[in-house]
PDB file of C-alpha atoms in Angstrom:
ATOM      1  CA  UNK A  26      78.351 176.795 101.928  1.00 63.00           C
ATOM      2  CA  UNK A  27      79.603 178.613  98.883  1.00 66.00           C
ATOM      3  CA  UNK A  28      80.609 176.340  96.041  1.00 79.00           C
ATOM      4  CA  UNK A  29      82.496 177.174  92.904  1.00 88.00           C
ATOM      5  CA  UNK A  30      82.295 174.768  90.010  1.00 91.00           C
ATOM      6  CA  UNK A  31      84.601 174.676  87.048  1.00 95.00           C
ATOM      7  CA  UNK A  32      84.014 172.992  83.731  1.00 95.00           C
ATOM      8  CA  UNK A  33      85.392 171.045  82.097  1.00 96.00           C
ATOM      9  CA  UNK A  34      87.295 168.977  84.659  1.00 94.00           C
ATOM     10  CA  UNK A  35      89.793 167.864  82.019  1.00 95.00           C
ATOM     11  CA  UNK A  36      90.636 169.106  78.536  1.00 96.00           C
ATOM     12  CA  UNK A  37      93.051 167.677  76.005  1.00 97.00           C
ATOM     13  CA  UNK A  38      93.836 169.896  73.026  1.00 97.00           C
ATOM     14  CA  UNK A  39      96.222 169.806  70.113  1.00 97.00           C
ATOM     15  CA  UNK A  40      98.907 172.446  70.228  1.00 97.00           C
ATOM     16  CA  UNK A  41      97.609 175.521  68.459  1.00 97.00           C
ATOM     17  CA  UNK A  42      93.961 174.918  69.376  1.00 98.00           C
ATOM     18  CA  UNK A  43      92.063 177.257  71.669  1.00 98.00           C
ATOM     19  CA  UNK A  44      90.978 176.382  75.196  1.00 97.00           C
ATOM     20  CA  UNK A  45      88.333 177.767  77.525  1.00 98.00           C
ATOM     21  CA  UNK A  46      87.508 176.972  81.136  1.00 98.00           C
ATOM     22  CA  UNK A  47      84.414 178.234  82.909  1.00 97.00           C
ATOM     23  CA  UNK A  48      83.868 179.042  86.560  1.00 96.00           C
ATOM     24  CA  UNK A  49      80.339 179.174  87.975  1.00 95.00           C
ATOM     25  CA  UNK A  50      78.973 180.206  91.336  1.00 92.00           C
ATOM     26  CA  UNK A  51      75.459 180.012  92.753  1.00 89.00           C
ATOM     27  CA  UNK A  52      76.004 183.278  94.615  1.00 90.00           C
ATOM     28  CA  UNK A  53      77.021 186.742  93.484  1.00 92.00           C
ATOM     29  CA  UNK A  54      80.747 187.256  93.792  1.00 92.00           C
ATOM     30  CA  UNK A  55      82.627 190.341  94.869  1.00 91.00           C
ATOM     31  CA  UNK A  56      85.698 189.406  92.883  1.00 91.00           C
ATOM     32  CA  UNK A  57      87.397 186.467  91.273  1.00 95.00           C
ATOM     33  CA  UNK A  58      90.988 185.428  90.762  1.00 95.00           C
ATOM     34  CA  UNK A  59      92.633 182.922  88.437  1.00 97.00           C
ATOM     35  CA  UNK A  60      95.608 180.713  89.221  1.00 97.00           C
ATOM     36  CA  UNK A  61      97.705 178.237  87.277  1.00 98.00           C
ATOM     37  CA  UNK A  62      99.306 175.186  88.841  1.00 96.00           C
ATOM     38  CA  UNK A  63     101.906 173.347  86.781  1.00 96.00           C
ATOM     39  CA  UNK A  64     102.235 169.588  87.370  1.00 93.00           C
ATOM     40  CA  UNK A  65     104.166 169.091  90.602  1.00 91.00           C
ATOM     41  CA  UNK A  66     104.111 172.812  91.315  1.00 94.00           C
ATOM     42  CA  UNK A  67     102.212 175.301  93.372  1.00 96.00           C
ATOM     43  CA  UNK A  68      99.411 177.646  92.286  1.00 96.00           C
ATOM     44  CA  UNK A  69     100.590 180.887  90.738  1.00 97.00           C
ATOM     45  CA  UNK A  70      98.407 183.990  90.673  1.00 96.00           C
ATOM     46  CA  UNK A  71      97.424 185.105  87.185  1.00 97.00           C
ATOM     47  CA  UNK A  72      94.866 187.878  87.507  1.00 96.00           C
ATOM     48  CA  UNK A  73      91.996 189.394  89.485  1.00 95.00           C
ATOM     49  CA  UNK A  74      88.642 190.578  88.145  1.00 95.00           C
ATOM     50  CA  UNK A  75      86.431 192.924  90.121  1.00 93.00           C
ATOM     51  CA  UNK A  76      83.918 194.681  87.883  1.00 93.00           C
ATOM     52  CA  UNK A  77      80.822 193.264  86.248  1.00 94.00           C
ATOM     53  CA  UNK A  78      81.534 192.420  82.614  1.00 96.00           C
ATOM     54  CA  UNK A  79      85.249 193.080  83.039  1.00 96.00           C
ATOM     55  CA  UNK A  80      87.602 191.666  80.401  1.00 97.00           C
ATOM     56  CA  UNK A  81      91.355 191.495  80.862  1.00 97.00           C
ATOM     57  CA  UNK A  82      94.039 190.137  78.564  1.00 97.00           C
ATOM     58  CA  UNK A  83      97.489 188.770  79.182  1.00 96.00           C
ATOM     59  CA  UNK A  84      99.134 187.884  75.871  1.00 96.00           C
ATOM     60  CA  UNK A  85      97.212 184.793  74.683  1.00 97.00           C
ATOM     61  CA  UNK A  86      95.024 184.636  77.817  1.00 98.00           C
ATOM     62  CA  UNK A  87      91.663 186.417  78.029  1.00 98.00           C
ATOM     63  CA  UNK A  88      89.774 186.593  81.316  1.00 98.00           C
ATOM     64  CA  UNK A  89      86.152 187.624  81.643  1.00 98.00           C
ATOM     65  CA  UNK A  90      83.830 188.307  84.574  1.00 97.00           C
ATOM     66  CA  UNK A  91      80.130 187.788  83.893  1.00 96.00           C
ATOM     67  CA  UNK A  92      77.650 190.646  83.921  1.00 94.00           C
ATOM     68  CA  UNK A  93      75.837 189.161  86.916  1.00 94.00           C
ATOM     69  CA  UNK A  94      79.163 188.464  88.672  1.00 93.00           C
ATOM     70  CA  UNK A  95      78.270 184.801  89.069  1.00 94.00           C
ATOM     71  CA  UNK A  96      80.585 183.347  86.462  1.00 96.00           C
ATOM     72  CA  UNK A  97      83.935 183.847  84.840  1.00 97.00           C
ATOM     73  CA  UNK A  98      85.940 182.365  82.004  1.00 98.00           C
ATOM     74  CA  UNK A  99      89.543 181.974  80.969  1.00 98.00           C
ATOM     75  CA  UNK A 100      90.281 181.585  77.271  1.00 98.00           C
ATOM     76  CA  UNK A 101      93.668 180.652  75.849  1.00 98.00           C
ATOM     77  CA  UNK A 102      94.274 181.295  72.167  1.00 98.00           C
ATOM     78  CA  UNK A 103      96.564 178.989  70.227  1.00 98.00           C
ATOM     79  CA  UNK A 104      97.680 176.811  73.116  1.00 98.00           C
ATOM     80  CA  UNK A 105     101.321 175.905  73.586  1.00 97.00           C
ATOM     81  CA  UNK A 106     102.894 173.045  75.514  1.00 96.00           C
ATOM     82  CA  UNK A 107     103.889 175.542  78.189  1.00 96.00           C
ATOM     83  CA  UNK A 108     100.184 176.078  78.934  1.00 97.00           C
ATOM     84  CA  UNK A 109      99.921 172.591  80.453  1.00 98.00           C
ATOM     85  CA  UNK A 110      98.650 172.610  84.031  1.00 97.00           C
ATOM     86  CA  UNK A 111      95.550 173.016  86.144  1.00 96.00           C
ATOM     87  CA  UNK A 112      93.718 176.312  86.050  1.00 97.00           C
ATOM     88  CA  UNK A 113      91.798 177.322  89.148  1.00 96.00           C
ATOM     89  CA  UNK A 114      89.400 180.158  89.707  1.00 96.00           C
ATOM     90  CA  UNK A 115      89.125 181.504  93.246  1.00 94.00           C
ATOM     91  CA  UNK A 116      86.041 183.415  94.260  1.00 92.00           C
ATOM     92  CA  UNK A 117      85.117 185.627  97.155  1.00 89.00           C
ATOM     93  CA  UNK A 118      81.822 187.057  98.316  1.00 85.00           C
ATOM     94  CA  UNK A 119      81.286 190.316 100.145  1.00 79.00           C
ATOM     95  CA  UNK A 120      81.629 190.084 103.898  1.00 76.00           C
ATOM     96  CA  UNK A 121      84.120 187.235 103.770  1.00 76.00           C
ATOM     97  CA  UNK A 122      87.861 187.284 104.032  1.00 72.00           C
ATOM     98  CA  UNK A 123      88.631 184.172 102.088  1.00 80.00           C
ATOM     99  CA  UNK A 124      88.734 182.870  98.571  1.00 87.00           C
ATOM    100  CA  UNK A 125      87.080 179.579  97.719  1.00 89.00           C
ATOM    101  CA  UNK A 126      88.921 177.769  94.982  1.00 91.00           C
ATOM    102  CA  UNK A 127      87.085 176.114  92.143  1.00 92.00           C
ATOM    103  CA  UNK A 128      87.485 172.457  91.297  1.00 90.00           C
ATOM    104  CA  UNK A 129      90.047 173.250  88.615  1.00 94.00           C
ATOM    105  CA  UNK A 130      90.418 172.379  84.940  1.00 96.00           C
ATOM    106  CA  UNK A 131      93.374 170.231  83.997  1.00 95.00           C
ATOM    107  CA  UNK A 132      94.732 171.123  80.573  1.00 97.00           C
ATOM    108  CA  UNK A 133      96.889 168.810  78.509  1.00 97.00           C
ATOM    109  CA  UNK A 134      98.390 170.076  75.285  1.00 97.00           C
ATOM    110  CA  UNK A 135      99.422 167.490  72.705  1.00 95.00           C
ATOM    111  CA  UNK A 136     102.357 168.494  70.516  1.00 90.00           C
TER     112      UNK A 136
ATOM    113  CA  UNK B   2     111.365 181.136  94.689  1.00 82.00           C
ATOM    114  CA  UNK B   3     107.971 182.687  95.488  1.00 83.00           C
ATOM    115  CA  UNK B   4     109.127 184.249  98.747  1.00 92.00           C
ATOM    116  CA  UNK B   5     106.856 182.014 100.836  1.00 97.00           C
ATOM    117  CA  UNK B   6     108.869 179.340 102.627  1.00 97.00           C
ATOM    118  CA  UNK B   7     107.361 176.088 103.797  1.00 98.00           C
ATOM    119  CA  UNK B   8     109.131 173.434 105.817  1.00 98.00           C
ATOM    120  CA  UNK B   9     109.512 170.565 105.701  1.00 98.00           C
ATOM    121  CA  UNK B  10     109.008 169.747 102.016  1.00 97.00           C
ATOM    122  CA  UNK B  11     108.205 166.125 102.728  1.00 97.00           C
ATOM    123  CA  UNK B  12     106.974 164.372 105.842  1.00 97.00           C
ATOM    124  CA  UNK B  13     106.242 160.696 106.390  1.00 98.00           C
ATOM    125  CA  UNK B  14     104.651 159.721 109.654  1.00 98.00           C
ATOM    126  CA  UNK B  15     102.521 157.004 111.195  1.00 98.00           C
ATOM    127  CA  UNK B  16      98.825 157.071 111.998  1.00 98.00           C
ATOM    128  CA  UNK B  17      98.039 158.580 115.366  1.00 98.00           C
ATOM    129  CA  UNK B  18     101.055 160.851 115.343  1.00 98.00           C
ATOM    130  CA  UNK B  19     101.245 164.639 115.486  1.00 98.00           C
ATOM    131  CA  UNK B  20     103.134 166.895 113.089  1.00 98.00           C
ATOM    132  CA  UNK B  21     103.779 170.610 112.710  1.00 98.00           C
ATOM    133  CA  UNK B  22     104.057 172.345 109.363  1.00 98.00           C
ATOM    134  CA  UNK B  23     105.748 175.713 109.204  1.00 98.00           C
ATOM    135  CA  UNK B  24     105.267 178.670 106.902  1.00 98.00           C
ATOM    136  CA  UNK B  25     107.140 181.949 106.584  1.00 98.00           C
ATOM    137  CA  UNK B  26     105.187 184.467 104.545  1.00 97.00           C
ATOM    138  CA  UNK B  27     106.589 186.759 101.887  1.00 96.00           C
ATOM    139  CA  UNK B  28     108.225 189.843 103.336  1.00 94.00           C
ATOM    140  CA  UNK B  29     105.597 192.507 104.000  1.00 92.00           C
ATOM    141  CA  UNK B  30     102.621 190.157 103.829  1.00 94.00           C
ATOM    142  CA  UNK B  31     100.397 190.130 106.899  1.00 93.00           C
ATOM    143  CA  UNK B  32      97.939 187.400 105.908  1.00 93.00           C
ATOM    144  CA  UNK B  33      98.649 183.695 105.907  1.00 95.00           C
ATOM    145  CA  UNK B  34      96.325 181.066 104.492  1.00 95.00           C
ATOM    146  CA  UNK B  35      96.477 177.289 104.733  1.00 97.00           C
ATOM    147  CA  UNK B  36      95.077 175.008 102.049  1.00 96.00           C
ATOM    148  CA  UNK B  37      94.911 171.238 101.716  1.00 96.00           C
ATOM    149  CA  UNK B  38      95.215 169.557  98.323  1.00 95.00           C
ATOM    150  CA  UNK B  39      94.588 165.830  98.147  1.00 90.00           C
ATOM    151  CA  UNK B  40      95.761 163.782  95.185  1.00 77.00           C
ATOM    152  CA  UNK B  41      94.273 165.195  92.005  1.00 67.00           C
ATOM    153  CA  UNK B  42      91.886 167.312  94.017  1.00 74.00           C
ATOM    154  CA  UNK B  43      91.238 170.982  94.339  1.00 85.00           C
ATOM    155  CA  UNK B  44      92.405 173.306  97.068  1.00 92.00           C
ATOM    156  CA  UNK B  45      90.436 173.091 100.290  1.00 92.00           C
ATOM    157  CA  UNK B  46      90.641 176.202 102.443  1.00 92.00           C
ATOM    158  CA  UNK B  47      91.562 175.457 106.032  1.00 95.00           C
ATOM    159  CA  UNK B  48      92.223 178.706 107.882  1.00 95.00           C
ATOM    160  CA  UNK B  49      93.427 182.284 107.547  1.00 93.00           C
ATOM    161  CA  UNK B  50      95.377 184.524 109.898  1.00 94.00           C
ATOM    162  CA  UNK B  51      95.899 188.245 109.602  1.00 93.00           C
ATOM    163  CA  UNK B  52      98.593 189.921 111.664  1.00 93.00           C
ATOM    164  CA  UNK B  53      98.447 187.273 114.354  1.00 94.00           C
ATOM    165  CA  UNK B  54      94.696 186.867 114.594  1.00 94.00           C
ATOM    166  CA  UNK B  55      92.432 184.233 113.111  1.00 94.00           C
ATOM    167  CA  UNK B  56      90.289 185.837 110.441  1.00 91.00           C
ATOM    168  CA  UNK B  57      88.499 183.057 108.603  1.00 89.00           C
ATOM    169  CA  UNK B  58      87.976 179.357 109.028  1.00 91.00           C
ATOM    170  CA  UNK B  59      87.150 176.740 106.443  1.00 90.00           C
ATOM    171  CA  UNK B  60      86.525 173.027 106.754  1.00 84.00           C
ATOM    172  CA  UNK B  61      89.330 172.508 109.218  1.00 92.00           C
ATOM    173  CA  UNK B  62      89.091 169.384 111.330  1.00 94.00           C
ATOM    174  CA  UNK B  63      89.114 169.667 115.127  1.00 96.00           C
ATOM    175  CA  UNK B  64      92.318 167.590 115.094  1.00 97.00           C
ATOM    176  CA  UNK B  65      93.986 170.431 113.192  1.00 97.00           C
ATOM    177  CA  UNK B  66      94.982 173.773 114.648  1.00 97.00           C
ATOM    178  CA  UNK B  67      97.065 176.704 113.543  1.00 97.00           C
ATOM    179  CA  UNK B  68      98.530 179.923 114.807  1.00 97.00           C
ATOM    180  CA  UNK B  69     100.417 182.943 113.538  1.00 97.00           C
ATOM    181  CA  UNK B  70     103.248 184.266 115.637  1.00 97.00           C
ATOM    182  CA  UNK B  71     104.371 187.880 116.233  1.00 96.00           C
ATOM    183  CA  UNK B  72     107.035 187.539 113.556  1.00 95.00           C
ATOM    184  CA  UNK B  73     104.155 186.538 111.214  1.00 96.00           C
ATOM    185  CA  UNK B  74     105.290 183.008 110.548  1.00 97.00           C
ATOM    186  CA  UNK B  75     102.572 180.427 110.933  1.00 98.00           C
ATOM    187  CA  UNK B  76     102.358 176.825 112.013  1.00 98.00           C
ATOM    188  CA  UNK B  77      99.736 174.231 111.189  1.00 98.00           C
ATOM    189  CA  UNK B  78      99.458 171.423 113.722  1.00 98.00           C
ATOM    190  CA  UNK B  79      97.916 168.128 112.675  1.00 98.00           C
ATOM    191  CA  UNK B  80      97.244 165.554 115.381  1.00 98.00           C
ATOM    192  CA  UNK B  81      95.866 162.017 115.658  1.00 98.00           C
ATOM    193  CA  UNK B  82      96.789 161.605 112.029  1.00 98.00           C
ATOM    194  CA  UNK B  83      94.766 159.313 109.800  1.00 97.00           C
ATOM    195  CA  UNK B  84      95.590 157.836 106.413  1.00 96.00           C
ATOM    196  CA  UNK B  85      93.140 160.256 104.832  1.00 94.00           C
ATOM    197  CA  UNK B  86      95.170 163.220 106.021  1.00 96.00           C
ATOM    198  CA  UNK B  87      97.822 162.389 103.446  1.00 96.00           C
ATOM    199  CA  UNK B  88      97.907 165.401 101.147  1.00 96.00           C
ATOM    200  CA  UNK B  89      99.833 168.410  99.970  1.00 97.00           C
ATOM    201  CA  UNK B  90      99.489 171.299 102.405  1.00 98.00           C
ATOM    202  CA  UNK B  91     100.017 174.739 100.949  1.00 97.00           C
ATOM    203  CA  UNK B  92     100.601 177.956 102.738  1.00 97.00           C
ATOM    204  CA  UNK B  93      99.913 181.216 100.927  1.00 96.00           C
ATOM    205  CA  UNK B  94     100.405 184.802 101.935  1.00 96.00           C
ATOM    206  CA  UNK B  95      99.116 188.175 100.836  1.00 93.00           C
ATOM    207  CA  UNK B  96      99.354 191.771 101.907  1.00 87.00           C
ATOM    208  CA  UNK B  97      95.880 191.423 103.372  1.00 75.00           C
ATOM    209  CA  UNK B  98      92.316 191.889 102.282  1.00 68.00           C
ATOM    210  CA  UNK B  99      90.686 190.589  99.139  1.00 67.00           C
ATOM    211  CA  UNK B 100      92.277 192.925  96.663  1.00 74.00           C
ATOM    212  CA  UNK B 101      95.513 191.029  96.340  1.00 82.00           C
ATOM    213  CA  UNK B 102      96.593 187.780  94.814  1.00 90.00           C
ATOM    214  CA  UNK B 103      97.952 185.031  96.970  1.00 93.00           C
ATOM    215  CA  UNK B 104     101.575 183.941  96.810  1.00 95.00           C
ATOM    216  CA  UNK B 105     101.854 180.235  97.456  1.00 97.00           C
ATOM    217  CA  UNK B 106     104.732 178.303  98.928  1.00 97.00           C
ATOM    218  CA  UNK B 107     105.969 175.050  97.434  1.00 97.00           C
ATOM    219  CA  UNK B 108     103.925 173.016  99.878  1.00 97.00           C
ATOM    220  CA  UNK B 109     104.567 170.238 102.375  1.00 98.00           C
ATOM    221  CA  UNK B 110     103.749 166.755 101.167  1.00 97.00           C
ATOM    222  CA  UNK B 111     102.463 164.737 104.104  1.00 97.00           C
ATOM    223  CA  UNK B 112     102.250 160.976 103.868  1.00 97.00           C
ATOM    224  CA  UNK B 113     100.590 159.094 106.696  1.00 97.00           C
ATOM    225  CA  UNK B 114     101.378 155.379 106.763  1.00 97.00           C
TER     226      UNK B 114
END
């Protein structure tokens, strides 16, 4: 079945450093979403990417969809302690009605 | 408050028992999704309903079943519980289709002892 891998699994950064998580699929995706789950919380929708090569920004967060629509990345500039949590990508392929969530990247920010 | 309501928040039960988890979707959302999250694990898709009908199935065990009622709330039934079923069960809802983000509830933490 479809698998979505995220790397790295864990990342510890000093506050102010940048952070990037990557999402990779073996199959071509129709679209991809990103979610953030704070410790003890539930996933919260961040953004959706649909077009090949698409780049979207939300303040310090930059999301990118690969040209081949098989990978995506989330980059955070100048991390803050409020960025702590697990970031999940969720991918769908054409002809399906569901999103498969990636394995997640747990981010810790050291003050 | 995300608008998706899950009850109960916590559940402790013995092996072999049966439990029902309930989810009320956000107002206006027709799709309901169930996910299982084990300790420090990712989100495993279980099943999706759209307007009362099953639309997609993931790696849901035969001991598990779900349904969506006419008022759009959904229930996930877990039977013959095993220790390994202990997990956080999330319900999410969306308007429908793949063009919309999911809104997750706070989850039900199930502990099987």
